[in-house]
Amino acid sequence: MTASGVTVIACAYGDYWDTFSASWIASLEACDPQPAAVVLATDVPRPVPEWCENVVIGDAHMADYYNAAAQRARTEWVWGSGFDDTFLPDAFEPFESDADCYFMPH
């Protein structure tokens, strides 16, 4: 099984957008290959790039944001990203495995 078909999900609420959006977006734009999709759940509408779906759910618990984003994923794999984490350029390189779940610190 390869790691192709990955949806990145993340959440940003409060001051996280102002603090981390530029670095988070830049790190995703530098990835080669790109993830299949990116879904960001937020408290209010955010000016995301066209390649990122913004799901607005209002004031909620962090788990609610992640759940709302994960429900939008249409790929086999979902990568839960912290909004204050950045990606290495090769983060989405395919690899062979028969595992059902992966966890990696960012």
C-alpha angles and dihedrals in degrees: 000000000000129000093239117124098050125163114201113214127190140155133224126185136154113006095341091096094056093043103043112015097095095052094041093050093044092051092051092047089054093055118113112216100031123224115259091244142354123212122186120190114204144172094237132013112286130199096249125171116265091256091062124075113217114209110192116202103159125227109354146134118283091249090057091055093050092046092050091050094046091052089061094055115111097180132091092245131049122195112201106210129190108233089229091055124091130209129237112237092249096044093120100046109138119251135182120250143137095211122122098211137025131194123188131170113237 
